[in-house]
Amino acid sequence: MDVDLRLVRYFTVVAEYGNFGRAATQLHLAQPSLSRQIQRLEAQLGVRLFDRSPQGSSLTDAGQAFFPRARILLQEAEQAVRTARAAVQPRTVTVGCAEGLVITACVQELRRRHPDGQVRTRHLDWRDTRALAEGRVDALVVYRPLPFLTDGLRVTRLHQESRVLVTSASHHLANENAVSLRALSDEELVACVSTPVVWSTPKPVNGRPAPPPPAIDDSYEDKLELIATGHCVAIFPASDRRAAVREDIALVPVIDIDPCELVLLTRAGDLNPLLGSLEDVARTLLGTASRQENSTLPIS
């Protein structure tokens, strides 16, 4: 039987979320399209995989039996792709990085060390949680906390990084050399569960009502507008300088907040020889006194 692995992956995401709407958001698909894809898979298999209701979706007996096998099938397919790619000459590696990070120096040094290799980069949206598992990138430089579990991944800690207050240039703290969290006691700060960014709840300014808080689908520029107009503030990693190009926004070091951590992620057991060299380069150019971990790490 020819089974479309793309449909199998869609099935596993719906099974994990128990809800077609949330799964469609995770997969960046329209919900009706996702429903049709699952129906295609059910037609291929000749069984019904989900019981659907207004409250959500639950696995049928057939779905429960298929789910663990489907996950193994996807893992084996990913391993087959990685093994095939590792056997190809010249060696290639695709390095992904999260929003706000610059890895140009690492990429240039890796290319200098391996002139016959092919080093590519891919800038990822923080919501793209499957790029490493699916083989679209071979390594990922990213901040903790992570929006996904690290099962089957090799985690190399690079360094801890301080954070900065991002505020409008007219804010009363904008010209300070450094600020304490105590100075932000009038702000309602909300930490993002899957990024190191902290946002404040928007508040009224000069008699204008407070706008809605930043939404998950708002662009980075949309969120900066809330800061520039004085409706809210944020706390970013210090090396994220994207807001520094705006004259109406100020960056001020925060002295008493826990630092965020920069890590390099690769797939455990990946045989690509360029990855060892990448790790050495990343330690040298991005890291200080880093330590490797090869087990599952909790999302902090």
PDB file of C-alpha atoms in Angstrom:
ATOM      1  CA  MET A   1       0.000   0.000   0.000  1.00  0.00           C
ATOM      2  CA  ASP A   2       1.285   3.469  -0.927  1.00  0.00           C
ATOM      3  CA  VAL A   3       0.689   5.766   2.049  1.00  0.00           C
ATOM      4  CA  ASP A   4       1.387   9.490   1.738  1.00  0.00           C
ATOM      5  CA  LEU A   5       3.751  10.354   4.595  1.00  0.00           C
ATOM      6  CA  ARG A   6       2.547  13.948   4.524  1.00  0.00           C
ATOM      7  CA  LEU A   7      -0.946  12.731   5.394  1.00  0.00           C
ATOM      8  CA  VAL A   8       0.486  10.523   8.127  1.00  0.00           C
ATOM      9  CA  ARG A   9       2.190  13.551   9.676  1.00  0.00           C
ATOM     10  CA  TYR A  10      -1.076  15.507   9.534  1.00  0.00           C
ATOM     11  CA  PHE A  11      -2.756  12.605  11.342  1.00  0.00           C
ATOM     12  CA  THR A  12      -0.181  12.560  14.137  1.00  0.00           C
ATOM     13  CA  VAL A  13      -0.527  16.315  14.729  1.00  0.00           C
ATOM     14  CA  VAL A  14      -4.328  16.081  14.949  1.00  0.00           C
ATOM     15  CA  ALA A  15      -3.993  13.096  17.275  1.00  0.00           C
ATOM     16  CA  GLU A  16      -1.578  15.007  19.523  1.00  0.00           C
ATOM     17  CA  TYR A  17      -3.779  18.117  19.716  1.00  0.00           C
ATOM     18  CA  GLY A  18      -7.146  16.327  19.794  1.00  0.00           C
ATOM     19  CA  ASN A  19      -8.577  19.252  17.860  1.00  0.00           C
ATOM     20  CA  PHE A  20      -8.620  19.972  14.130  1.00  0.00           C
ATOM     21  CA  GLY A  21      -8.557  23.745  14.612  1.00  0.00           C
ATOM     22  CA  ARG A  22      -5.454  23.802  16.799  1.00  0.00           C
ATOM     23  CA  ALA A  23      -3.737  21.219  14.603  1.00  0.00           C
ATOM     24  CA  ALA A  24      -4.480  23.292  11.492  1.00  0.00           C
ATOM     25  CA  THR A  25      -2.926  26.356  13.150  1.00  0.00           C
ATOM     26  CA  GLN A  26       0.192  24.353  14.028  1.00  0.00           C
ATOM     27  CA  LEU A  27       0.453  23.041  10.447  1.00  0.00           C
ATOM     28  CA  HIS A  28      -0.299  26.445   8.878  1.00  0.00           C
ATOM     29  CA  LEU A  29      -3.275  24.962   7.022  1.00  0.00           C
ATOM     30  CA  ALA A  30      -6.908  25.947   6.739  1.00  0.00           C
ATOM     31  CA  GLN A  31      -9.067  23.672   8.881  1.00  0.00           C
ATOM     32  CA  PRO A  32     -11.287  22.482   5.966  1.00  0.00           C
ATOM     33  CA  SER A  33      -8.154  21.570   4.005  1.00  0.00           C
ATOM     34  CA  LEU A  34      -6.766  19.589   6.945  1.00  0.00           C
ATOM     35  CA  SER A  35     -10.082  17.749   7.330  1.00  0.00           C
ATOM     36  CA  ARG A  36      -9.990  16.772   3.653  1.00  0.00           C
ATOM     37  CA  GLN A  37      -6.412  15.498   3.992  1.00  0.00           C
ATOM     38  CA  ILE A  38      -7.370  13.303   6.944  1.00  0.00           C
ATOM     39  CA  GLN A  39     -10.346  11.979   4.988  1.00  0.00           C
ATOM     40  CA  ARG A  40      -7.947  11.082   2.152  1.00  0.00           C
ATOM     41  CA  LEU A  41      -5.788   9.124   4.591  1.00  0.00           C
ATOM     42  CA  GLU A  42      -8.840   7.354   6.011  1.00  0.00           C
ATOM     43  CA  ALA A  43      -9.852   6.440   2.475  1.00  0.00           C
ATOM     44  CA  GLN A  44      -6.368   5.068   1.738  1.00  0.00           C
ATOM     45  CA  LEU A  45      -6.375   2.972   4.908  1.00  0.00           C
ATOM     46  CA  GLY A  46     -10.020   1.931   4.653  1.00  0.00           C
ATOM     47  CA  VAL A  47     -10.742   2.817   8.288  1.00  0.00           C
ATOM     48  CA  ARG A  48     -12.078   5.787  10.238  1.00  0.00           C
ATOM     49  CA  LEU A  49      -9.348   7.292  12.430  1.00  0.00           C
ATOM     50  CA  PHE A  50     -11.231   9.992  14.352  1.00  0.00           C
ATOM     51  CA  ASP A  51     -14.577  10.468  16.036  1.00  0.00           C
ATOM     52  CA  ARG A  52     -15.445  14.127  15.467  1.00  0.00           C
ATOM     53  CA  SER A  53     -17.645  16.229  17.773  1.00  0.00           C
ATOM     54  CA  PRO A  54     -18.139  19.943  18.567  1.00  0.00           C
ATOM     55  CA  GLN A  55     -15.904  19.422  21.619  1.00  0.00           C
ATOM     56  CA  GLY A  56     -12.973  18.088  19.607  1.00  0.00           C
ATOM     57  CA  SER A  57     -11.745  14.900  18.010  1.00  0.00           C
ATOM     58  CA  SER A  58     -10.887  11.579  19.602  1.00  0.00           C
ATOM     59  CA  LEU A  59      -9.133   8.579  18.146  1.00  0.00           C
ATOM     60  CA  THR A  60     -11.184   5.575  17.156  1.00  0.00           C
ATOM     61  CA  ASP A  61      -9.895   2.106  18.022  1.00  0.00           C
ATOM     62  CA  ALA A  62      -8.272   2.025  14.592  1.00  0.00           C
ATOM     63  CA  GLY A  63      -6.753   5.463  15.183  1.00  0.00           C
ATOM     64  CA  GLN A  64      -5.333   4.431  18.554  1.00  0.00           C
ATOM     65  CA  ALA A  65      -3.755   1.365  16.961  1.00  0.00           C
ATOM     66  CA  PHE A  66      -2.347   3.392  14.057  1.00  0.00           C
ATOM     67  CA  PHE A  67      -0.964   6.327  16.096  1.00  0.00           C
ATOM     68  CA  PRO A  68       2.196   4.724  17.605  1.00  0.00           C
ATOM     69  CA  ARG A  69       2.990   2.981  14.316  1.00  0.00           C
ATOM     70  CA  ALA A  70       2.520   6.250  12.431  1.00  0.00           C
ATOM     71  CA  ARG A  71       5.061   7.994  14.662  1.00  0.00           C
ATOM     72  CA  ILE A  72       7.562   5.163  14.113  1.00  0.00           C
ATOM     73  CA  LEU A  73       6.917   5.347  10.365  1.00  0.00           C
ATOM     74  CA  LEU A  74       7.725   9.076  10.302  1.00  0.00           C
ATOM     75  CA  GLN A  75      10.842   8.603  12.430  1.00  0.00           C
ATOM     76  CA  GLU A  76      12.107   5.823  10.153  1.00  0.00           C
ATOM     77  CA  ALA A  77      11.455   7.931   7.066  1.00  0.00           C
ATOM     78  CA  GLU A  78      13.375  10.869   8.578  1.00  0.00           C
ATOM     79  CA  GLN A  79      16.279   8.556   9.472  1.00  0.00           C
ATOM     80  CA  ALA A  80      16.311   7.153   5.932  1.00  0.00           C
ATOM     81  CA  VAL A  81      16.517  10.679   4.492  1.00  0.00           C
ATOM     82  CA  ARG A  82      19.320  11.661   6.874  1.00  0.00           C
ATOM     83  CA  THR A  83      21.299   8.498   6.081  1.00  0.00           C
ATOM     84  CA  ALA A  84      20.970   9.100   2.346  1.00  0.00           C
ATOM     85  CA  ARG A  85      22.012  12.734   2.659  1.00  0.00           C
ATOM     86  CA  ALA A  86      25.010  11.814   4.828  1.00  0.00           C
ATOM     87  CA  ALA A  87      26.311   9.583   2.021  1.00  0.00           C
ATOM     88  CA  VAL A  88      26.266  12.348  -0.580  1.00  0.00           C
ATOM     89  CA  GLN A  89      29.439  14.177  -1.611  1.00  0.00           C
ATOM     90  CA  PRO A  90      30.132  17.025  -1.292  1.00  0.00           C
ATOM     91  CA  ARG A  91      28.806  17.305   2.225  1.00  0.00           C
ATOM     92  CA  THR A  92      25.968  19.720   2.776  1.00  0.00           C
ATOM     93  CA  VAL A  93      24.554  21.289   5.922  1.00  0.00           C
ATOM     94  CA  THR A  94      21.640  23.656   6.440  1.00  0.00           C
ATOM     95  CA  VAL A  95      21.833  25.798   9.555  1.00  0.00           C
ATOM     96  CA  GLY A  96      18.620  27.338  10.825  1.00  0.00           C
ATOM     97  CA  CYS A  97      18.349  30.275  13.159  1.00  0.00           C
ATOM     98  CA  ALA A  98      15.467  31.777  15.063  1.00  0.00           C
ATOM     99  CA  GLU A  99      14.145  35.294  14.757  1.00  0.00           C
ATOM    100  CA  GLY A 100      16.513  37.974  16.018  1.00  0.00           C
ATOM    101  CA  LEU A 101      19.666  35.862  15.764  1.00  0.00           C
ATOM    102  CA  VAL A 102      22.585  36.538  13.407  1.00  0.00           C
ATOM    103  CA  ILE A 103      24.840  33.574  12.535  1.00  0.00           C
ATOM    104  CA  THR A 104      26.762  35.097   9.627  1.00  0.00           C
ATOM    105  CA  ALA A 105      30.165  34.796  11.309  1.00  0.00           C
ATOM    106  CA  CYS A 106      29.610  31.091  12.062  1.00  0.00           C
ATOM    107  CA  VAL A 107      28.537  30.361   8.508  1.00  0.00           C
ATOM    108  CA  GLN A 108      31.513  32.193   7.026  1.00  0.00           C
ATOM    109  CA  GLU A 109      33.961  30.323   9.263  1.00  0.00           C
ATOM    110  CA  LEU A 110      32.349  26.970   8.471  1.00  0.00           C
ATOM    111  CA  ARG A 111      32.646  27.686   4.744  1.00  0.00           C
ATOM    112  CA  ARG A 112      36.287  28.705   5.202  1.00  0.00           C
ATOM    113  CA  ARG A 113      37.065  25.415   6.950  1.00  0.00           C
ATOM    114  CA  HIS A 114      35.166  23.341   4.390  1.00  0.00           C
ATOM    115  CA  PRO A 115      35.494  25.002   0.975  1.00  0.00           C
ATOM    116  CA  ASP A 116      34.204  21.861  -0.763  1.00  0.00           C
ATOM    117  CA  GLY A 117      31.125  21.667   1.435  1.00  0.00           C
ATOM    118  CA  GLN A 118      27.794  23.349   0.875  1.00  0.00           C
ATOM    119  CA  VAL A 119      26.657  25.447   3.824  1.00  0.00           C
ATOM    120  CA  ARG A 120      23.160  26.858   3.619  1.00  0.00           C
ATOM    121  CA  THR A 121      21.138  28.937   6.054  1.00  0.00           C
ATOM    122  CA  ARG A 122      17.430  29.172   6.751  1.00  0.00           C
ATOM    123  CA  HIS A 123      15.785  31.870   8.836  1.00  0.00           C
ATOM    124  CA  LEU A 124      12.850  30.361  10.750  1.00  0.00           C
ATOM    125  CA  ASP A 125       9.732  31.790  12.292  1.00  0.00           C
ATOM    126  CA  TRP A 126       9.530  30.844  15.973  1.00  0.00           C
ATOM    127  CA  ARG A 127       6.329  28.901  15.227  1.00  0.00           C
ATOM    128  CA  ASP A 128       8.145  26.569  12.810  1.00  0.00           C
ATOM    129  CA  THR A 129       8.793  23.825  15.338  1.00  0.00           C
ATOM    130  CA  ARG A 130       9.264  20.909  12.896  1.00  0.00           C
ATOM    131  CA  ALA A 131      12.104  22.122  10.682  1.00  0.00           C
ATOM    132  CA  LEU A 132      14.800  20.136  12.511  1.00  0.00           C
ATOM    133  CA  ALA A 133      12.765  16.960  12.996  1.00  0.00           C
ATOM    134  CA  GLU A 134      11.674  16.963   9.354  1.00  0.00           C
ATOM    135  CA  GLY A 135      15.208  17.490   8.016  1.00  0.00           C
ATOM    136  CA  ARG A 136      14.601  20.915   6.475  1.00  0.00           C
ATOM    137  CA  VAL A 137      17.522  22.086   8.610  1.00  0.00           C
ATOM    138  CA  ASP A 138      20.386  20.021  10.042  1.00  0.00           C
ATOM    139  CA  ALA A 139      21.128  22.329  12.969  1.00  0.00           C
ATOM    140  CA  LEU A 140      19.294  25.097  14.752  1.00  0.00           C
ATOM    141  CA  VAL A 141      20.664  28.027  16.739  1.00  0.00           C
ATOM    142  CA  VAL A 142      17.904  29.206  19.042  1.00  0.00           C
ATOM    143  CA  TYR A 143      17.092  30.723  22.400  1.00  0.00           C
ATOM    144  CA  ARG A 144      15.512  28.879  25.267  1.00  0.00           C
ATOM    145  CA  PRO A 145      12.762  28.354  26.279  1.00  0.00           C
ATOM    146  CA  LEU A 146      11.987  26.121  23.316  1.00  0.00           C
ATOM    147  CA  PRO A 147       8.551  25.716  21.712  1.00  0.00           C
ATOM    148  CA  PHE A 148       9.104  21.948  21.369  1.00  0.00           C
ATOM    149  CA  LEU A 149      10.497  18.998  23.303  1.00  0.00           C
ATOM    150  CA  THR A 150      14.085  17.888  22.737  1.00  0.00           C
ATOM    151  CA  ASP A 151      13.519  14.126  22.506  1.00  0.00           C
ATOM    152  CA  GLY A 152      16.081  12.704  20.091  1.00  0.00           C
ATOM    153  CA  LEU A 153      18.026  15.952  19.872  1.00  0.00           C
ATOM    154  CA  ARG A 154      21.578  16.825  20.875  1.00  0.00           C
ATOM    155  CA  VAL A 155      21.662  20.099  22.806  1.00  0.00           C
ATOM    156  CA  THR A 156      24.835  22.174  23.097  1.00  0.00           C
ATOM    157  CA  ARG A 157      24.687  25.158  25.409  1.00  0.00           C
ATOM    158  CA  LEU A 158      26.515  28.127  23.924  1.00  0.00           C
ATOM    159  CA  HIS A 159      26.084  31.006  26.333  1.00  0.00           C
ATOM    160  CA  GLN A 160      23.780  32.898  28.638  1.00  0.00           C
ATOM    161  CA  GLU A 161      22.694  36.290  27.446  1.00  0.00           C
ATOM    162  CA  SER A 162      21.447  39.357  29.274  1.00  0.00           C
ATOM    163  CA  ARG A 163      18.211  41.078  28.289  1.00  0.00           C
ATOM    164  CA  VAL A 164      17.133  44.596  27.451  1.00  0.00           C
ATOM    165  CA  LEU A 165      14.027  46.664  27.982  1.00  0.00           C
ATOM    166  CA  VAL A 166      12.470  47.696  24.661  1.00  0.00           C
ATOM    167  CA  THR A 167      10.349  50.811  25.049  1.00  0.00           C
ATOM    168  CA  SER A 168       9.271  53.939  23.246  1.00  0.00           C
ATOM    169  CA  ALA A 169      11.867  56.700  22.984  1.00  0.00           C
ATOM    170  CA  SER A 170       9.512  58.940  24.990  1.00  0.00           C
ATOM    171  CA  HIS A 171       9.198  56.512  27.918  1.00  0.00           C
ATOM    172  CA  HIS A 172      10.479  57.861  31.239  1.00  0.00           C
ATOM    173  CA  LEU A 173      13.071  55.025  31.398  1.00  0.00           C
ATOM    174  CA  ALA A 174      14.301  55.380  27.808  1.00  0.00           C
ATOM    175  CA  ASN A 175      17.404  57.410  28.690  1.00  0.00           C
ATOM    176  CA  GLU A 176      18.539  55.307  31.662  1.00  0.00           C
ATOM    177  CA  ASN A 177      21.872  53.482  31.483  1.00  0.00           C
ATOM    178  CA  ALA A 178      20.222  50.410  33.031  1.00  0.00           C
ATOM    179  CA  VAL A 179      16.948  49.570  34.749  1.00  0.00           C
ATOM    180  CA  SER A 180      15.717  47.214  37.442  1.00  0.00           C
ATOM    181  CA  LEU A 181      12.518  45.200  37.255  1.00  0.00           C
ATOM    182  CA  ARG A 182      11.348  47.268  40.214  1.00  0.00           C
ATOM    183  CA  ALA A 183      11.244  50.272  37.887  1.00  0.00           C
ATOM    184  CA  LEU A 184       8.637  48.374  35.829  1.00  0.00           C
ATOM    185  CA  SER A 185       6.293  47.736  38.758  1.00  0.00           C
ATOM    186  CA  ASP A 186       3.517  49.678  37.014  1.00  0.00           C
ATOM    187  CA  GLU A 187       3.701  47.335  34.015  1.00  0.00           C
ATOM    188  CA  GLU A 188       1.854  44.009  33.875  1.00  0.00           C
ATOM    189  CA  LEU A 189       4.586  41.769  32.444  1.00  0.00           C
ATOM    190  CA  VAL A 190       3.668  38.478  30.760  1.00  0.00           C
ATOM    191  CA  ALA A 191       6.383  35.983  29.794  1.00  0.00           C
ATOM    192  CA  CYS A 192       5.973  34.065  26.538  1.00  0.00           C
ATOM    193  CA  VAL A 193       5.928  30.326  27.177  1.00  0.00           C
ATOM    194  CA  SER A 194       7.951  29.441  24.070  1.00  0.00           C
ATOM    195  CA  THR A 195      10.346  32.379  23.588  1.00  0.00           C
ATOM    196  CA  PRO A 196      12.601  34.451  25.885  1.00  0.00           C
ATOM    197  CA  VAL A 197      10.550  37.582  25.156  1.00  0.00           C
ATOM    198  CA  VAL A 198       8.439  39.246  27.858  1.00  0.00           C
ATOM    199  CA  TRP A 199       5.590  41.595  26.904  1.00  0.00           C
ATOM    200  CA  SER A 200       3.586  43.990  29.017  1.00  0.00           C
ATOM    201  CA  THR A 201      -0.179  44.169  28.815  1.00  0.00           C
ATOM    202  CA  PRO A 202      -1.102  47.219  26.668  1.00  0.00           C
ATOM    203  CA  LYS A 203      -2.469  50.200  28.597  1.00  0.00           C
ATOM    204  CA  PRO A 204      -4.136  53.492  27.677  1.00  0.00           C
ATOM    205  CA  VAL A 205      -1.923  56.390  26.567  1.00  0.00           C
ATOM    206  CA  ASN A 206      -2.929  60.067  26.654  1.00  0.00           C
ATOM    207  CA  GLY A 207      -6.595  59.214  26.915  1.00  0.00           C
ATOM    208  CA  ARG A 208      -6.471  56.731  24.050  1.00  0.00           C
ATOM    209  CA  PRO A 209      -7.865  53.294  24.996  1.00  0.00           C
ATOM    210  CA  ALA A 210      -5.532  50.349  25.273  1.00  0.00           C
ATOM    211  CA  PRO A 211      -5.331  48.243  22.096  1.00  0.00           C
ATOM    212  CA  PRO A 212      -5.644  44.437  22.254  1.00  0.00           C
ATOM    213  CA  PRO A 213      -2.515  42.605  23.460  1.00  0.00           C
ATOM    214  CA  PRO A 214      -0.147  41.162  20.838  1.00  0.00           C
ATOM    215  CA  ALA A 215      -1.689  38.154  19.101  1.00  0.00           C
ATOM    216  CA  ILE A 216       0.168  35.028  18.038  1.00  0.00           C
ATOM    217  CA  ASP A 217      -0.290  35.893  14.355  1.00  0.00           C
ATOM    218  CA  ASP A 218       0.812  39.518  14.675  1.00  0.00           C
ATOM    219  CA  SER A 219       4.014  40.296  12.825  1.00  0.00           C
ATOM    220  CA  TYR A 220       7.114  41.520  14.611  1.00  0.00           C
ATOM    221  CA  GLU A 221       6.529  44.967  13.110  1.00  0.00           C
ATOM    222  CA  ASP A 222       2.937  45.010  14.400  1.00  0.00           C
ATOM    223  CA  LYS A 223       4.202  44.366  17.904  1.00  0.00           C
ATOM    224  CA  LEU A 224       6.872  47.055  17.638  1.00  0.00           C
ATOM    225  CA  GLU A 225       4.128  49.556  16.819  1.00  0.00           C
ATOM    226  CA  LEU A 226       2.568  48.903  20.236  1.00  0.00           C
ATOM    227  CA  ILE A 227       5.921  49.717  21.822  1.00  0.00           C
ATOM    228  CA  ALA A 228       6.665  52.760  19.702  1.00  0.00           C
ATOM    229  CA  THR A 229       3.283  54.315  20.526  1.00  0.00           C
ATOM    230  CA  GLY A 230       3.873  53.806  24.250  1.00  0.00           C
ATOM    231  CA  HIS A 231       1.075  51.300  24.804  1.00  0.00           C
ATOM    232  CA  CYS A 232       3.404  48.576  26.063  1.00  0.00           C
ATOM    233  CA  VAL A 233       7.020  47.591  26.684  1.00  0.00           C
ATOM    234  CA  ALA A 234       8.913  44.353  26.110  1.00  0.00           C
ATOM    235  CA  ILE A 235      12.067  42.583  27.283  1.00  0.00           C
ATOM    236  CA  PHE A 236      14.223  41.023  24.548  1.00  0.00           C
ATOM    237  CA  PRO A 237      17.542  39.145  24.438  1.00  0.00           C
ATOM    238  CA  ALA A 238      20.330  41.725  24.290  1.00  0.00           C
ATOM    239  CA  SER A 239      21.628  40.551  20.903  1.00  0.00           C
ATOM    240  CA  ASP A 240      18.237  40.979  19.229  1.00  0.00           C
ATOM    241  CA  ARG A 241      18.898  44.368  17.658  1.00  0.00           C
ATOM    242  CA  ARG A 242      16.001  44.475  15.219  1.00  0.00           C
ATOM    243  CA  ALA A 243      14.326  47.277  17.142  1.00  0.00           C
ATOM    244  CA  ALA A 244      17.520  49.354  17.304  1.00  0.00           C
ATOM    245  CA  VAL A 245      17.046  50.675  13.772  1.00  0.00           C
ATOM    246  CA  ARG A 246      13.997  52.670  14.865  1.00  0.00           C
ATOM    247  CA  GLU A 247      14.565  56.133  16.295  1.00  0.00           C
ATOM    248  CA  ASP A 248      11.243  56.003  18.166  1.00  0.00           C
ATOM    249  CA  ILE A 249      12.301  52.933  20.193  1.00  0.00           C
ATOM    250  CA  ALA A 250      14.935  52.713  22.938  1.00  0.00           C
ATOM    251  CA  LEU A 251      16.854  49.696  24.308  1.00  0.00           C
ATOM    252  CA  VAL A 252      17.890  49.747  27.975  1.00  0.00           C
ATOM    253  CA  PRO A 253      19.789  46.921  29.782  1.00  0.00           C
ATOM    254  CA  VAL A 254      17.831  45.141  32.539  1.00  0.00           C
ATOM    255  CA  ILE A 255      20.107  44.315  35.475  1.00  0.00           C
ATOM    256  CA  ASP A 256      18.080  41.912  37.628  1.00  0.00           C
ATOM    257  CA  ILE A 257      16.298  39.498  35.290  1.00  0.00           C
ATOM    258  CA  ASP A 258      17.397  35.926  34.633  1.00  0.00           C
ATOM    259  CA  PRO A 259      19.460  35.675  31.439  1.00  0.00           C
ATOM    260  CA  CYS A 260      18.233  33.698  28.484  1.00  0.00           C
ATOM    261  CA  GLU A 261      20.244  30.832  27.052  1.00  0.00           C
ATOM    262  CA  LEU A 262      21.467  30.321  23.497  1.00  0.00           C
ATOM    263  CA  VAL A 263      21.762  26.691  22.341  1.00  0.00           C
ATOM    264  CA  LEU A 264      22.730  24.717  19.257  1.00  0.00           C
ATOM    265  CA  LEU A 265      20.395  21.831  18.410  1.00  0.00           C
ATOM    266  CA  THR A 266      21.180  18.891  16.154  1.00  0.00           C
ATOM    267  CA  ARG A 267      19.573  15.482  15.751  1.00  0.00           C
ATOM    268  CA  ALA A 268      21.111  12.830  17.978  1.00  0.00           C
ATOM    269  CA  GLY A 269      23.008  10.304  15.872  1.00  0.00           C
ATOM    270  CA  ASP A 270      23.199  12.510  12.774  1.00  0.00           C
ATOM    271  CA  LEU A 271      26.294  11.338  10.854  1.00  0.00           C
ATOM    272  CA  ASN A 272      26.851  14.543   8.885  1.00  0.00           C
ATOM    273  CA  PRO A 273      30.573  15.309   9.477  1.00  0.00           C
ATOM    274  CA  LEU A 274      30.017  19.039   9.072  1.00  0.00           C
ATOM    275  CA  LEU A 275      27.981  19.130  12.263  1.00  0.00           C
ATOM    276  CA  GLY A 276      30.995  18.441  14.476  1.00  0.00           C
ATOM    277  CA  SER A 277      32.810  21.309  12.836  1.00  0.00           C
ATOM    278  CA  LEU A 278      29.730  23.524  13.193  1.00  0.00           C
ATOM    279  CA  GLU A 279      29.580  22.768  16.903  1.00  0.00           C
ATOM    280  CA  ASP A 280      33.228  23.777  17.311  1.00  0.00           C
ATOM    281  CA  VAL A 281      32.657  26.983  15.341  1.00  0.00           C
ATOM    282  CA  ALA A 282      29.524  27.835  17.317  1.00  0.00           C
ATOM    283  CA  ARG A 283      31.319  27.254  20.619  1.00  0.00           C
ATOM    284  CA  THR A 284      34.153  29.532  19.504  1.00  0.00           C
ATOM    285  CA  LEU A 285      32.098  32.362  18.040  1.00  0.00           C
ATOM    286  CA  LEU A 286      28.846  32.169  19.980  1.00  0.00           C
ATOM    287  CA  GLY A 287      29.640  30.298  23.152  1.00  0.00           C
ATOM    288  CA  THR A 288      31.369  30.584  26.487  1.00  0.00           C
ATOM    289  CA  ALA A 289      31.978  27.601  28.771  1.00  0.00           C
ATOM    290  CA  SER A 290      29.186  25.613  27.132  1.00  0.00           C
ATOM    291  CA  ARG A 291      28.217  22.129  28.154  1.00  0.00           C
ATOM    292  CA  GLN A 292      26.684  19.342  26.028  1.00  0.00           C
ATOM    293  CA  GLU A 293      23.595  17.374  26.905  1.00  0.00           C
ATOM    294  CA  ASN A 294      22.400  14.272  25.110  1.00  0.00           C
ATOM    295  CA  SER A 295      19.187  13.583  27.023  1.00  0.00           C
ATOM    296  CA  THR A 296      15.766  15.124  26.952  1.00  0.00           C
ATOM    297  CA  LEU A 297      15.826  18.576  28.507  1.00  0.00           C
ATOM    298  CA  PRO A 298      12.754  20.169  30.068  1.00  0.00           C
ATOM    299  CA  ILE A 299      11.245  23.247  28.513  1.00  0.00           C
ATOM    300  CA  SER A 300      12.005  26.042  30.928  1.00  0.00           C
TER     301      SER A 300
END
